[in-house]
Amino acid sequence: MKKKIGLLPLIIIMMAFLIIPLIIMVIKSFKLDGIEVFSLDNYKEFFANKYYYESFINSMIIGLFSAVLGFIGAYIISYSLLGLSFRTQEKIITISNLAGNFAGIPLAFSFIILLGNAGVLKMIIPLLKNFNLYSWWGLSLTYMYFQIPLGILFLYPSMREIKKEWKESADILGASNFYYWRKVVFPFLKPTMVSTFIILLANGIGTYETAYALTGSNINLLTIRISALVAGDVFAKPNMGSALATIFGAFMVIIMWLSQRYNRKEENLEKEY
Amino acid sequence: MKKNIRKIPLIIFGIYFIIPIIGTFLYSTSTKWDNSILPKDFTLKWFLELFKDTAFIQAVARSFVLGLVTSMVILIIMIPTLILVRLYFPKVDRILQSIVLLPYAIPGVILVTALLGTYSMLSIPMFIVLVGALFITLLPITYLGINNQLKLINIGEMIDAASTLGASMVQIVTKIIIPNIRLGTTLVFLMVFSASFGEYMLTNLLIGGRFETIRIYMMRRMNENGHLASAVMILYFVFLLIVAIFVFIINNKQKKRYIEKSKIEEVNKQKLYGRKEDLENVFNS
């Protein structure tokens, strides 16, 4: 009993700053702004107002785009890393994490210097003249700067577990490279790959700082829309913001849950064999 | 040949990584840079101007306070809790494992919405809410960092051994736990500190301009004077670099210690088994 009291501080903090606020947020999302009456109108508004559902779709597109590119990038980099000496690998991982920390305002600003409307690289390289930093490609290029390191952070430790002996055995048994990858490497990495992709997706959709510093409020993204609704001075509609955040959160939780169930199913199948 | 092909992605990634930083650096050391490969002049006047700006000094001080308070609160609460969980509540550990990953699934903007809805009407200072929010978002780093550490030194066995030998709780904490987790705790401290030092979204949305931290300062300056803003970013990058170097060094130290420990264990095991074999031989003969 005495020992259980020791867990109280953590439980209190989780309750005060995560669980209870989330519950209150969900409740508020069912209330109208101003008059605080229960209703479903905030949710109806989401589907009726182009401004709102478009922000969701836009964020999905950029989230998916940057997650796919970031995932491929992280896989290729991790694979290339494994060919180097152990010490070099460690150093590059440190640098990669450093790149991840540079995300946000500094990252957005340096890309504006280089590739913005009067960007230096645009002046030097004519090929880039028509490149629009504030487009999907531009945003994705910027997002990759932190998506790839984040992907490496999760993928690389698992990829390091792949033993050289597996490849050797596969070679001896006459398996082709692709067959080896499909039958040995892929099943081994699949759970990590799924969860890494989900984390990248969540991160891509949830990015606020970089997007805000890069485009201001010009691109209609979910995070920027929510923050304007809950913290804006002029157009504050906290309950509508809560509804958007609840939809976003529910979407993320469902995806997480599906991916975990999928991974667990695979595990069970393996056990049966 | 094949090895070299494998290096190409790394080189491309390296270039992609380094160019924005070089660009920012050149921008921060020039008065004007528009249509040439390199700027035409080199100056440190933006850095000098920066150090004369009291708003900048104050912003650094605020970020520093925020980082320090947050990391202290996190360490003081999380270290005892995780030791307790590891020793007595393995079931709680399994629940924690999935809970600490929540911040990855629930992006900061949702947390901000929830916290603003809950606390904006109450008279609790928003600084406390901000520290709480950082506590939640930094849970994955904290949990993984401290737990890896506890696993490495096998805290359970140590405490068992000490209490069998009659050590008091105070002795256990000061003589055994603290010296053993010093390295790992420093590591977690560095990561938590640098993360909360450079936090933007939570700070900006929860408190806003009333509490101008370094990133909020950057954002304001970015729209006023790009050269000055890039000077701040270069200094910030140097700060990150120093933290990264420290993390790297401490990480290596910790690993070395672990390898030494496992070598000793290996030798002991061999001795043990050796003796066992000898005994078996004796019995068999």
Coordinates of C-alpha atoms in Angstrom, one line a residue:
Chain A
M1 CA 0.0 0.0 0.0
K2 CA 2.8 2.4 1.0
K3 CA 4.6 1.6 -2.2
K4 CA 1.5 2.4 -4.3
I5 CA 1.5 6.0 -2.9
G6 CA 4.8 6.5 -4.7
L7 CA 3.0 6.2 -8.0
L8 CA 0.7 9.0 -7.2
P9 CA 2.7 12.0 -8.5
L10 CA 2.9 10.5 -12.0
I11 CA -0.8 9.5 -11.9
I12 CA -1.8 13.0 -10.8
I13 CA 0.2 14.6 -13.5
M14 CA -1.2 12.3 -16.2
M15 CA -4.7 13.0 -15.0
A16 CA -4.2 16.8 -14.7
F17 CA -2.4 17.4 -17.9
L18 CA -3.6 14.6 -20.2
I19 CA -6.6 12.5 -19.3
I20 CA -8.9 15.1 -17.8
P21 CA -8.2 17.8 -20.3
L22 CA -8.8 15.3 -23.2
I23 CA -12.1 14.4 -21.7
I24 CA -13.1 18.0 -21.2
M25 CA -12.1 18.6 -24.8
V26 CA -14.3 15.9 -26.1
I27 CA -17.2 17.2 -24.0
K28 CA -16.6 20.8 -25.2
S29 CA -16.6 19.6 -28.8
F30 CA -20.3 18.8 -28.4
K31 CA -21.2 22.3 -27.1
L32 CA -21.9 25.3 -29.2
D33 CA -19.5 28.3 -29.0
G34 CA -20.9 31.2 -27.0
I35 CA -24.1 29.7 -25.7
E36 CA -22.6 26.4 -24.5
V37 CA -25.6 24.2 -25.4
F38 CA -25.1 20.5 -26.2
S39 CA -25.4 19.8 -29.9
L40 CA -23.8 18.0 -32.8
D41 CA -23.5 21.2 -34.8
N42 CA -19.8 21.5 -34.5
Y43 CA -19.4 18.1 -36.2
K44 CA -22.0 18.9 -38.8
E45 CA -20.1 22.1 -39.5
F46 CA -16.9 20.1 -40.1
F47 CA -18.5 18.2 -42.9
A48 CA -20.5 21.2 -44.3
N49 CA -17.8 23.9 -44.2
K50 CA -15.2 23.5 -46.9
Y51 CA -12.8 25.5 -44.9
Y52 CA -12.7 22.8 -42.2
Y53 CA -12.8 19.5 -44.1
E54 CA -10.4 20.9 -46.6
S55 CA -7.8 21.5 -43.9
F56 CA -8.2 17.9 -42.8
I57 CA -7.7 16.7 -46.4
N58 CA -4.7 19.0 -47.0
S59 CA -3.1 17.8 -43.8
M60 CA -3.7 14.2 -44.8
I61 CA -2.1 14.8 -48.2
I62 CA 1.0 16.4 -46.8
G63 CA 1.1 13.8 -43.9
L64 CA 1.0 10.9 -46.3
F65 CA 3.3 12.4 -48.8
S66 CA 6.0 13.3 -46.3
A67 CA 5.5 10.0 -44.4
V68 CA 6.0 7.9 -47.6
L69 CA 9.0 9.9 -48.8
G70 CA 10.4 10.1 -45.2
F71 CA 10.0 6.4 -44.8
I72 CA 11.7 5.5 -48.1
G73 CA 14.5 7.9 -47.2
A74 CA 14.9 6.5 -43.7
Y75 CA 15.0 2.9 -45.1
I76 CA 17.6 3.7 -47.7
I77 CA 19.8 5.7 -45.3
S78 CA 19.6 3.0 -42.6
Y79 CA 20.5 0.4 -45.2
S80 CA 23.5 2.4 -46.4
L81 CA 24.6 3.0 -42.9
L82 CA 24.8 -0.7 -42.2
G83 CA 27.6 -1.0 -44.7
L84 CA 29.9 1.3 -42.7
S85 CA 32.0 0.7 -39.6
F86 CA 30.2 0.7 -36.3
R87 CA 31.8 3.9 -35.1
T88 CA 30.9 5.8 -38.2
Q89 CA 27.4 4.5 -37.9
E90 CA 27.1 6.0 -34.4
K91 CA 28.4 9.3 -35.5
I92 CA 26.0 9.6 -38.4
I93 CA 23.1 8.7 -36.2
T94 CA 24.1 11.5 -33.9
I95 CA 24.2 13.9 -36.8
S96 CA 20.9 12.7 -38.0
N97 CA 19.3 13.3 -34.6
L98 CA 20.8 16.8 -34.6
A99 CA 19.1 17.4 -38.0
G100 CA 15.8 16.4 -36.4
N101 CA 16.2 18.9 -33.6
F102 CA 16.8 21.7 -36.1
A103 CA 13.2 21.4 -37.3
G104 CA 10.8 24.1 -36.9
I105 CA 11.4 27.8 -37.3
P106 CA 15.2 27.6 -38.0
L107 CA 14.5 25.0 -40.7
A108 CA 11.7 26.9 -42.3
F109 CA 13.7 30.1 -42.4
S110 CA 16.8 28.5 -43.9
F111 CA 14.6 27.0 -46.6
I112 CA 13.1 30.4 -47.2
I113 CA 16.6 31.9 -47.6
L114 CA 17.6 29.2 -50.1
L115 CA 14.4 28.5 -52.0
G116 CA 11.9 31.1 -51.1
N117 CA 10.6 33.6 -53.6
A118 CA 14.0 35.4 -53.7
G119 CA 15.9 32.3 -52.7
V120 CA 19.7 32.2 -53.3
L121 CA 19.7 28.7 -54.9
K122 CA 17.0 29.9 -57.3
M123 CA 19.3 32.7 -58.5
I124 CA 22.2 30.3 -58.9
I125 CA 20.5 27.3 -60.4
P126 CA 18.1 28.2 -63.2
L127 CA 16.6 24.8 -63.0
L128 CA 15.0 25.7 -59.7
K129 CA 13.6 28.9 -60.9
N130 CA 10.0 27.6 -61.0
F131 CA 10.3 25.7 -57.7
N132 CA 7.6 26.8 -55.3
L133 CA 8.6 26.3 -51.7
Y134 CA 5.0 26.9 -50.6
S135 CA 3.6 24.1 -52.7
W136 CA 3.1 20.4 -51.8
W137 CA 6.6 19.6 -53.1
G138 CA 8.1 22.4 -51.2
L139 CA 6.5 21.5 -48.0
S140 CA 7.4 17.8 -48.5
L141 CA 11.0 18.7 -49.2
T142 CA 11.1 20.7 -46.0
Y143 CA 9.3 18.1 -43.9
M144 CA 11.8 15.4 -45.1
Y145 CA 14.5 17.2 -43.1
F146 CA 12.9 16.0 -39.9
Q147 CA 10.9 13.0 -41.2
I148 CA 14.0 11.1 -42.4
P149 CA 15.8 11.4 -39.0
L150 CA 12.7 10.4 -37.1
G151 CA 12.3 7.4 -39.4
I152 CA 15.9 6.4 -38.9
L153 CA 15.5 6.7 -35.1
F154 CA 12.9 3.9 -35.3
L155 CA 13.9 1.8 -38.3
Y156 CA 17.7 1.7 -37.9
P157 CA 17.9 -0.2 -34.5
S158 CA 15.7 -3.0 -35.9
M159 CA 17.6 -3.2 -39.2
R160 CA 20.8 -3.6 -37.2
E161 CA 19.3 -6.8 -35.8
I162 CA 19.3 -8.4 -39.2
K163 CA 22.1 -11.0 -39.0
K164 CA 24.7 -11.5 -41.7
E165 CA 24.2 -15.3 -41.3
W166 CA 20.6 -15.1 -42.5
K167 CA 21.8 -13.7 -45.9
E168 CA 24.5 -16.4 -46.0
S169 CA 22.1 -19.2 -45.3
A170 CA 19.7 -17.8 -47.9
D171 CA 22.5 -17.7 -50.5
I172 CA 23.6 -21.2 -49.7
L173 CA 20.0 -22.4 -50.2
G174 CA 20.0 -20.6 -53.5
A175 CA 17.5 -17.9 -52.7
S176 CA 17.6 -14.8 -54.9
N177 CA 18.1 -11.4 -53.4
F178 CA 14.5 -10.4 -53.8
Y179 CA 13.3 -13.7 -52.4
Y180 CA 15.5 -13.3 -49.4
W181 CA 14.2 -9.8 -48.8
R182 CA 10.6 -10.8 -49.2
K183 CA 10.7 -14.0 -47.1
V184 CA 13.3 -13.2 -44.5
V185 CA 14.0 -9.4 -44.1
F186 CA 10.5 -8.1 -44.7
P187 CA 8.6 -10.4 -42.3
F188 CA 11.2 -9.6 -39.6
L189 CA 10.9 -5.8 -40.1
K190 CA 7.2 -5.6 -40.8
P191 CA 6.0 -4.7 -37.3
T192 CA 8.7 -1.9 -37.0
M193 CA 7.9 -0.7 -40.5
V194 CA 4.2 -0.4 -39.7
S195 CA 4.7 1.5 -36.5
T196 CA 7.4 3.7 -38.0
F197 CA 5.2 4.7 -40.8
I198 CA 2.3 5.5 -38.4
I199 CA 4.6 7.7 -36.3
L200 CA 5.8 9.5 -39.4
L201 CA 2.2 10.0 -40.6
A202 CA 1.2 11.4 -37.2
N203 CA 4.2 13.6 -37.1
G204 CA 3.6 14.8 -40.7
I205 CA -0.1 15.6 -40.0
G206 CA 0.7 17.1 -36.6
T207 CA 3.5 19.4 -37.7
Y208 CA 2.7 23.0 -36.7
E209 CA 5.8 25.0 -36.2
T210 CA 7.5 24.3 -39.5
A211 CA 4.3 24.7 -41.5
Y212 CA 3.4 27.9 -39.6
A213 CA 6.8 29.5 -40.0
L214 CA 6.9 28.5 -43.7
T215 CA 3.5 29.5 -44.9
G216 CA 1.9 31.5 -42.1
S217 CA -1.8 30.9 -42.5
N218 CA -1.6 30.7 -46.3
I219 CA -2.0 27.0 -46.6
N220 CA -5.1 25.6 -44.9
L221 CA -3.7 22.9 -42.6
L222 CA -5.4 21.2 -39.8
T223 CA -2.9 22.2 -37.1
I224 CA -2.9 25.8 -38.1
R225 CA -6.7 25.8 -38.3
I226 CA -7.1 24.3 -34.8
S227 CA -4.6 26.6 -33.2
A228 CA -6.3 29.6 -34.8
L229 CA -9.6 28.5 -33.4
V230 CA -8.4 27.8 -29.9
A231 CA -5.8 30.5 -29.4
G232 CA -6.6 33.1 -31.9
D233 CA -7.8 36.5 -30.6
V234 CA -10.2 37.5 -33.3
F235 CA -11.7 34.3 -34.6
A236 CA -11.5 32.2 -31.4
K237 CA -14.1 29.4 -31.4
P238 CA -12.7 27.0 -28.8
N239 CA -15.5 24.5 -29.1
M240 CA -15.2 24.2 -32.8
G241 CA -11.5 23.8 -32.4
S242 CA -12.1 21.1 -29.8
A243 CA -14.3 19.3 -32.4
L244 CA -11.6 19.4 -35.0
A245 CA -9.0 18.2 -32.5
T246 CA -11.3 15.4 -31.4
I247 CA -11.8 14.3 -35.0
F248 CA -8.0 14.4 -35.5
G249 CA -7.3 12.6 -32.3
A250 CA -9.9 9.9 -33.0
F251 CA -8.5 9.4 -36.4
M252 CA -5.0 8.9 -35.0
V253 CA -6.1 6.6 -32.2
I254 CA -8.0 4.4 -34.8
I255 CA -4.9 4.2 -37.0
M256 CA -2.7 3.3 -34.1
W257 CA -5.1 0.7 -32.8
L258 CA -5.5 -0.9 -36.3
S259 CA -1.7 -1.0 -36.8
Q260 CA -1.2 -2.6 -33.4
R261 CA -3.9 -5.1 -34.0
Y262 CA -2.4 -5.9 -37.3
N263 CA 1.0 -6.4 -35.8
R264 CA -0.4 -8.6 -33.0
K265 CA -2.3 -10.8 -35.5
E266 CA 0.9 -11.4 -37.3
E267 CA 2.7 -12.3 -34.1
N268 CA -0.1 -14.8 -33.2
L269 CA 0.1 -16.4 -36.7
E270 CA 3.8 -16.9 -36.2
K271 CA 3.3 -18.5 -32.9
E272 CA 0.9 -21.0 -34.4
Y273 CA 3.4 -22.2 -36.9
Chain B
M1 CA 32.3 -1.0 -55.9
K2 CA 29.1 -2.1 -54.2
K3 CA 30.1 -0.4 -51.0
N4 CA 30.5 2.9 -52.9
I5 CA 27.1 2.7 -54.3
R6 CA 25.8 2.3 -50.8
K7 CA 27.5 5.5 -49.8
I8 CA 25.7 7.6 -52.4
P9 CA 22.5 8.1 -50.4
L10 CA 24.5 9.1 -47.4
I11 CA 26.3 11.7 -49.4
I12 CA 23.1 13.1 -50.8
F13 CA 21.5 13.1 -47.4
G14 CA 24.6 14.9 -46.0
I15 CA 24.4 17.6 -48.7
Y16 CA 20.7 18.1 -48.1
F17 CA 21.4 18.3 -44.4
I18 CA 24.3 20.7 -44.5
I19 CA 23.2 23.2 -47.2
P20 CA 20.5 24.9 -45.1
I21 CA 22.9 25.3 -42.2
I22 CA 25.6 26.7 -44.4
G23 CA 23.0 29.0 -46.0
T24 CA 21.9 30.3 -42.7
F25 CA 25.5 30.8 -41.6
L26 CA 26.4 32.8 -44.7
Y27 CA 23.2 34.9 -44.3
S28 CA 24.0 35.7 -40.7
T29 CA 27.5 36.9 -41.6
S30 CA 26.6 39.2 -44.5
T31 CA 25.0 42.5 -44.9
K32 CA 23.4 41.6 -48.2
W33 CA 23.1 38.4 -50.1
D34 CA 21.0 38.0 -53.2
N35 CA 22.3 37.0 -56.5
S36 CA 25.7 35.5 -56.0
I37 CA 26.9 32.1 -55.0
L38 CA 28.6 33.6 -51.9
P39 CA 27.8 36.8 -50.2
K40 CA 30.1 39.7 -51.0
D41 CA 31.1 40.6 -47.5
F42 CA 31.7 39.0 -44.1
T43 CA 30.6 40.7 -40.9
L44 CA 29.9 39.8 -37.3
K45 CA 27.8 42.9 -36.7
W46 CA 24.5 40.9 -36.4
F47 CA 26.0 38.8 -33.6
L48 CA 27.2 42.0 -31.9
E49 CA 23.8 43.6 -32.3
L50 CA 22.2 40.5 -30.9
F51 CA 24.2 40.6 -27.7
K52 CA 23.3 44.2 -27.2
D53 CA 19.6 43.4 -27.5
T54 CA 18.1 42.9 -24.0
A55 CA 15.1 41.1 -25.5
F56 CA 17.4 38.4 -26.8
I57 CA 19.2 38.0 -23.5
Q58 CA 15.9 37.8 -21.8
A59 CA 14.5 35.3 -24.2
V60 CA 17.6 33.1 -23.7
A61 CA 17.1 33.4 -19.9
R62 CA 13.4 32.5 -20.1
S63 CA 14.2 29.4 -22.3
F64 CA 16.9 28.5 -19.8
V65 CA 14.5 28.8 -16.8
L66 CA 11.9 26.8 -18.7
G67 CA 14.3 24.1 -19.6
L68 CA 15.7 23.9 -16.1
V69 CA 12.4 23.8 -14.3
T70 CA 10.9 21.3 -16.7
S71 CA 13.9 18.9 -16.6
M72 CA 14.1 19.1 -12.8
V73 CA 10.4 18.4 -12.3
I74 CA 10.6 15.5 -14.8
L75 CA 13.7 13.9 -13.2
I76 CA 12.5 14.4 -9.6
I77 CA 9.2 12.7 -10.4
M78 CA 10.1 10.1 -13.0
I79 CA 13.3 8.6 -11.5
P80 CA 11.8 7.4 -8.2
T81 CA 8.6 6.4 -10.0
L82 CA 10.3 4.3 -12.6
I83 CA 12.5 2.6 -10.0
L84 CA 9.4 1.8 -8.0
V85 CA 7.6 0.5 -11.0
R86 CA 10.6 -1.6 -12.0
L87 CA 10.9 -3.1 -8.6
Y88 CA 7.4 -3.7 -7.6
F89 CA 4.9 -3.2 -10.4
P90 CA 5.8 -5.1 -13.5
K91 CA 2.2 -4.9 -14.6
V92 CA 2.2 -1.1 -14.4
D93 CA 5.3 -1.1 -16.6
R94 CA 3.4 -2.8 -19.4
I95 CA 0.7 -0.2 -19.2
L96 CA 3.2 2.6 -19.1
Q97 CA 4.9 1.2 -22.1
S98 CA 1.9 1.9 -24.3
I99 CA 0.9 5.1 -22.5
V100 CA 4.3 6.8 -23.0
L101 CA 3.9 6.4 -26.7
L102 CA 0.7 8.4 -26.7
P103 CA 2.4 11.7 -27.3
Y104 CA 3.6 10.3 -30.6
A105 CA 0.0 9.6 -31.6
I106 CA -1.5 12.7 -30.1
P107 CA 0.2 15.6 -31.7
G108 CA 0.9 18.7 -29.6
V109 CA -1.9 20.7 -31.1
I110 CA -4.5 18.4 -29.6
L111 CA -2.9 18.6 -26.2
V112 CA -2.9 22.4 -26.5
T113 CA -6.6 22.4 -27.3
A114 CA -7.4 20.2 -24.4
L115 CA -5.2 22.2 -21.9
L116 CA -6.5 25.6 -23.1
G117 CA -10.1 24.4 -22.8
T118 CA -9.4 23.1 -19.2
Y119 CA -7.2 25.8 -17.8
S120 CA -7.8 29.1 -19.6
M121 CA -10.7 29.9 -17.2
L122 CA -9.0 28.8 -14.0
S123 CA -6.5 31.0 -12.2
I124 CA -3.6 28.4 -12.4
P125 CA -0.6 30.2 -13.8
M126 CA -0.1 29.1 -17.4
F127 CA 3.6 28.5 -16.8
I128 CA 2.6 25.5 -14.6
V129 CA 0.3 24.2 -17.3
L130 CA 3.2 24.6 -19.8
V131 CA 5.6 22.6 -17.6
G132 CA 2.9 19.9 -17.3
A133 CA 2.4 19.8 -21.1
L134 CA 6.1 19.5 -21.6
F135 CA 6.1 16.7 -19.0
I136 CA 3.6 14.8 -21.1
T137 CA 5.1 15.4 -24.5
L138 CA 8.6 14.4 -23.2
L139 CA 7.4 11.2 -21.6
P140 CA 8.7 8.9 -24.4
I141 CA 12.3 10.3 -24.1
T142 CA 12.2 10.3 -20.3
Y143 CA 10.7 6.8 -20.0
L144 CA 13.0 5.2 -22.5
G145 CA 16.1 7.0 -21.2
I146 CA 15.6 6.2 -17.5
N147 CA 14.4 2.7 -18.1
N148 CA 17.3 1.7 -20.4
Q149 CA 19.6 3.0 -17.7
L150 CA 17.8 1.0 -14.9
K151 CA 17.9 -2.1 -17.1
L152 CA 21.6 -1.7 -17.7
I153 CA 22.6 -1.6 -14.1
N154 CA 20.1 -4.2 -13.0
I155 CA 18.8 -2.0 -10.2
G156 CA 16.6 -4.7 -8.6
E157 CA 19.5 -7.1 -7.8
M158 CA 21.6 -4.2 -6.5
I159 CA 18.9 -3.1 -4.1
D160 CA 18.2 -6.7 -3.0
A161 CA 21.9 -7.3 -2.3
A162 CA 22.2 -4.0 -0.4
S163 CA 19.2 -4.6 1.8
T164 CA 20.3 -8.2 2.5
L165 CA 23.6 -6.7 3.7
G166 CA 21.7 -4.4 6.0
A167 CA 21.9 -1.1 4.2
S168 CA 19.4 1.5 5.2
M169 CA 17.1 3.1 2.6
V170 CA 19.1 6.4 2.7
Q171 CA 22.3 4.5 2.2
I172 CA 20.8 2.6 -0.8
V173 CA 19.7 5.8 -2.4
T174 CA 22.9 7.9 -1.8
K175 CA 25.5 5.1 -2.1
I176 CA 24.0 2.8 -4.7
I177 CA 21.3 4.3 -6.8
I178 CA 22.6 7.9 -7.3
P179 CA 26.2 7.0 -8.3
N180 CA 25.0 4.2 -10.6
I181 CA 22.4 6.2 -12.5
R182 CA 24.5 9.5 -12.7
L183 CA 25.5 9.0 -16.3
G184 CA 22.2 8.0 -17.7
T185 CA 20.4 10.7 -15.8
T186 CA 22.8 13.3 -17.2
L187 CA 21.9 12.0 -20.6
V188 CA 18.1 12.2 -20.0
F189 CA 18.6 15.7 -18.5
L190 CA 20.5 16.9 -21.6
M191 CA 17.8 15.7 -24.0
V192 CA 14.9 16.9 -21.9
F193 CA 16.6 20.3 -21.3
S194 CA 17.4 20.9 -25.0
A195 CA 14.0 19.9 -26.1
S196 CA 12.2 22.2 -23.7
F197 CA 14.8 25.0 -24.2
G198 CA 13.8 25.0 -27.9
E199 CA 10.1 24.4 -27.6
Y200 CA 7.8 26.6 -29.7
M201 CA 4.3 25.4 -30.2
L202 CA 3.2 24.7 -26.6
T203 CA 4.8 27.9 -25.3
N204 CA 3.4 30.1 -28.0
L205 CA -0.1 28.7 -27.9
L206 CA -0.4 28.4 -24.1
I207 CA 1.3 31.6 -23.0
G208 CA 2.2 33.4 -26.2
G209 CA 4.0 36.7 -26.5
R210 CA 3.9 37.3 -22.7
F211 CA 6.6 34.8 -22.3
E212 CA 9.0 35.3 -25.2
T213 CA 11.3 32.3 -25.4
I214 CA 14.1 31.9 -27.8
R215 CA 12.0 30.4 -30.6
I216 CA 9.3 33.0 -30.2
Y217 CA 12.0 35.6 -30.4
M218 CA 13.3 33.9 -33.6
M219 CA 9.9 34.0 -35.1
R220 CA 9.4 37.7 -34.4
R221 CA 12.8 38.6 -35.7
M222 CA 12.4 36.5 -38.8
N223 CA 9.8 38.9 -40.1
E224 CA 11.8 42.0 -39.1
N225 CA 15.4 41.3 -39.9
G226 CA 16.4 38.1 -41.6
H227 CA 20.1 38.5 -41.0
L228 CA 19.6 39.0 -37.3
A229 CA 17.2 36.0 -37.1
S230 CA 19.8 33.8 -38.8
A231 CA 22.4 34.9 -36.3
V232 CA 20.1 33.6 -33.5
M233 CA 19.6 30.4 -35.4
I234 CA 23.3 29.8 -35.8
L235 CA 23.9 30.3 -32.1
Y236 CA 21.0 27.9 -31.4
F237 CA 22.6 25.4 -33.8
V238 CA 25.9 25.7 -31.9
F239 CA 24.0 25.0 -28.7
L240 CA 22.4 21.9 -30.2
L241 CA 25.7 20.8 -31.5
I242 CA 27.3 21.0 -28.1
V243 CA 24.5 19.1 -26.5
A244 CA 24.7 16.4 -29.2
I245 CA 28.5 16.0 -28.6
F246 CA 27.9 15.6 -24.9
V247 CA 25.2 13.1 -25.5
F248 CA 27.5 11.2 -27.9
I249 CA 30.3 11.1 -25.3
I250 CA 28.1 10.0 -22.4
N251 CA 26.4 7.4 -24.5
N252 CA 29.8 5.9 -25.4
K253 CA 31.0 5.9 -21.8
Q254 CA 27.8 4.2 -20.7
K255 CA 28.2 1.5 -23.4
K256 CA 31.8 0.9 -22.5
R257 CA 30.9 0.4 -18.9
Y258 CA 28.2 -2.0 -20.0
I259 CA 30.5 -4.0 -22.2
E260 CA 33.1 -4.3 -19.4
K261 CA 30.4 -5.5 -17.1
S262 CA 29.2 -8.1 -19.4
K263 CA 32.7 -9.3 -20.1
I264 CA 33.3 -9.8 -16.3
E265 CA 30.0 -11.7 -16.2
E266 CA 31.1 -13.9 -19.1
V267 CA 34.3 -14.7 -17.3
N268 CA 32.5 -15.5 -14.1
K269 CA 30.1 -17.7 -16.0
Q270 CA 32.9 -19.6 -17.7
K271 CA 34.6 -20.2 -14.3
L272 CA 31.4 -21.5 -12.9
Y273 CA 30.6 -23.8 -15.8
G274 CA 34.2 -24.9 -15.9
R275 CA 34.0 -26.0 -12.3
K276 CA 30.7 -27.7 -13.0
E277 CA 32.2 -29.7 -15.8
D278 CA 35.1 -30.7 -13.6
L279 CA 32.8 -31.9 -11.0
E280 CA 30.8 -33.8 -13.5
N281 CA 33.9 -35.4 -14.8
V282 CA 34.8 -36.4 -11.3
F283 CA 31.4 -38.0 -10.7
N284 CA 31.4 -39.8 -14.0
S285 CA 34.8 -41.3 -13.6

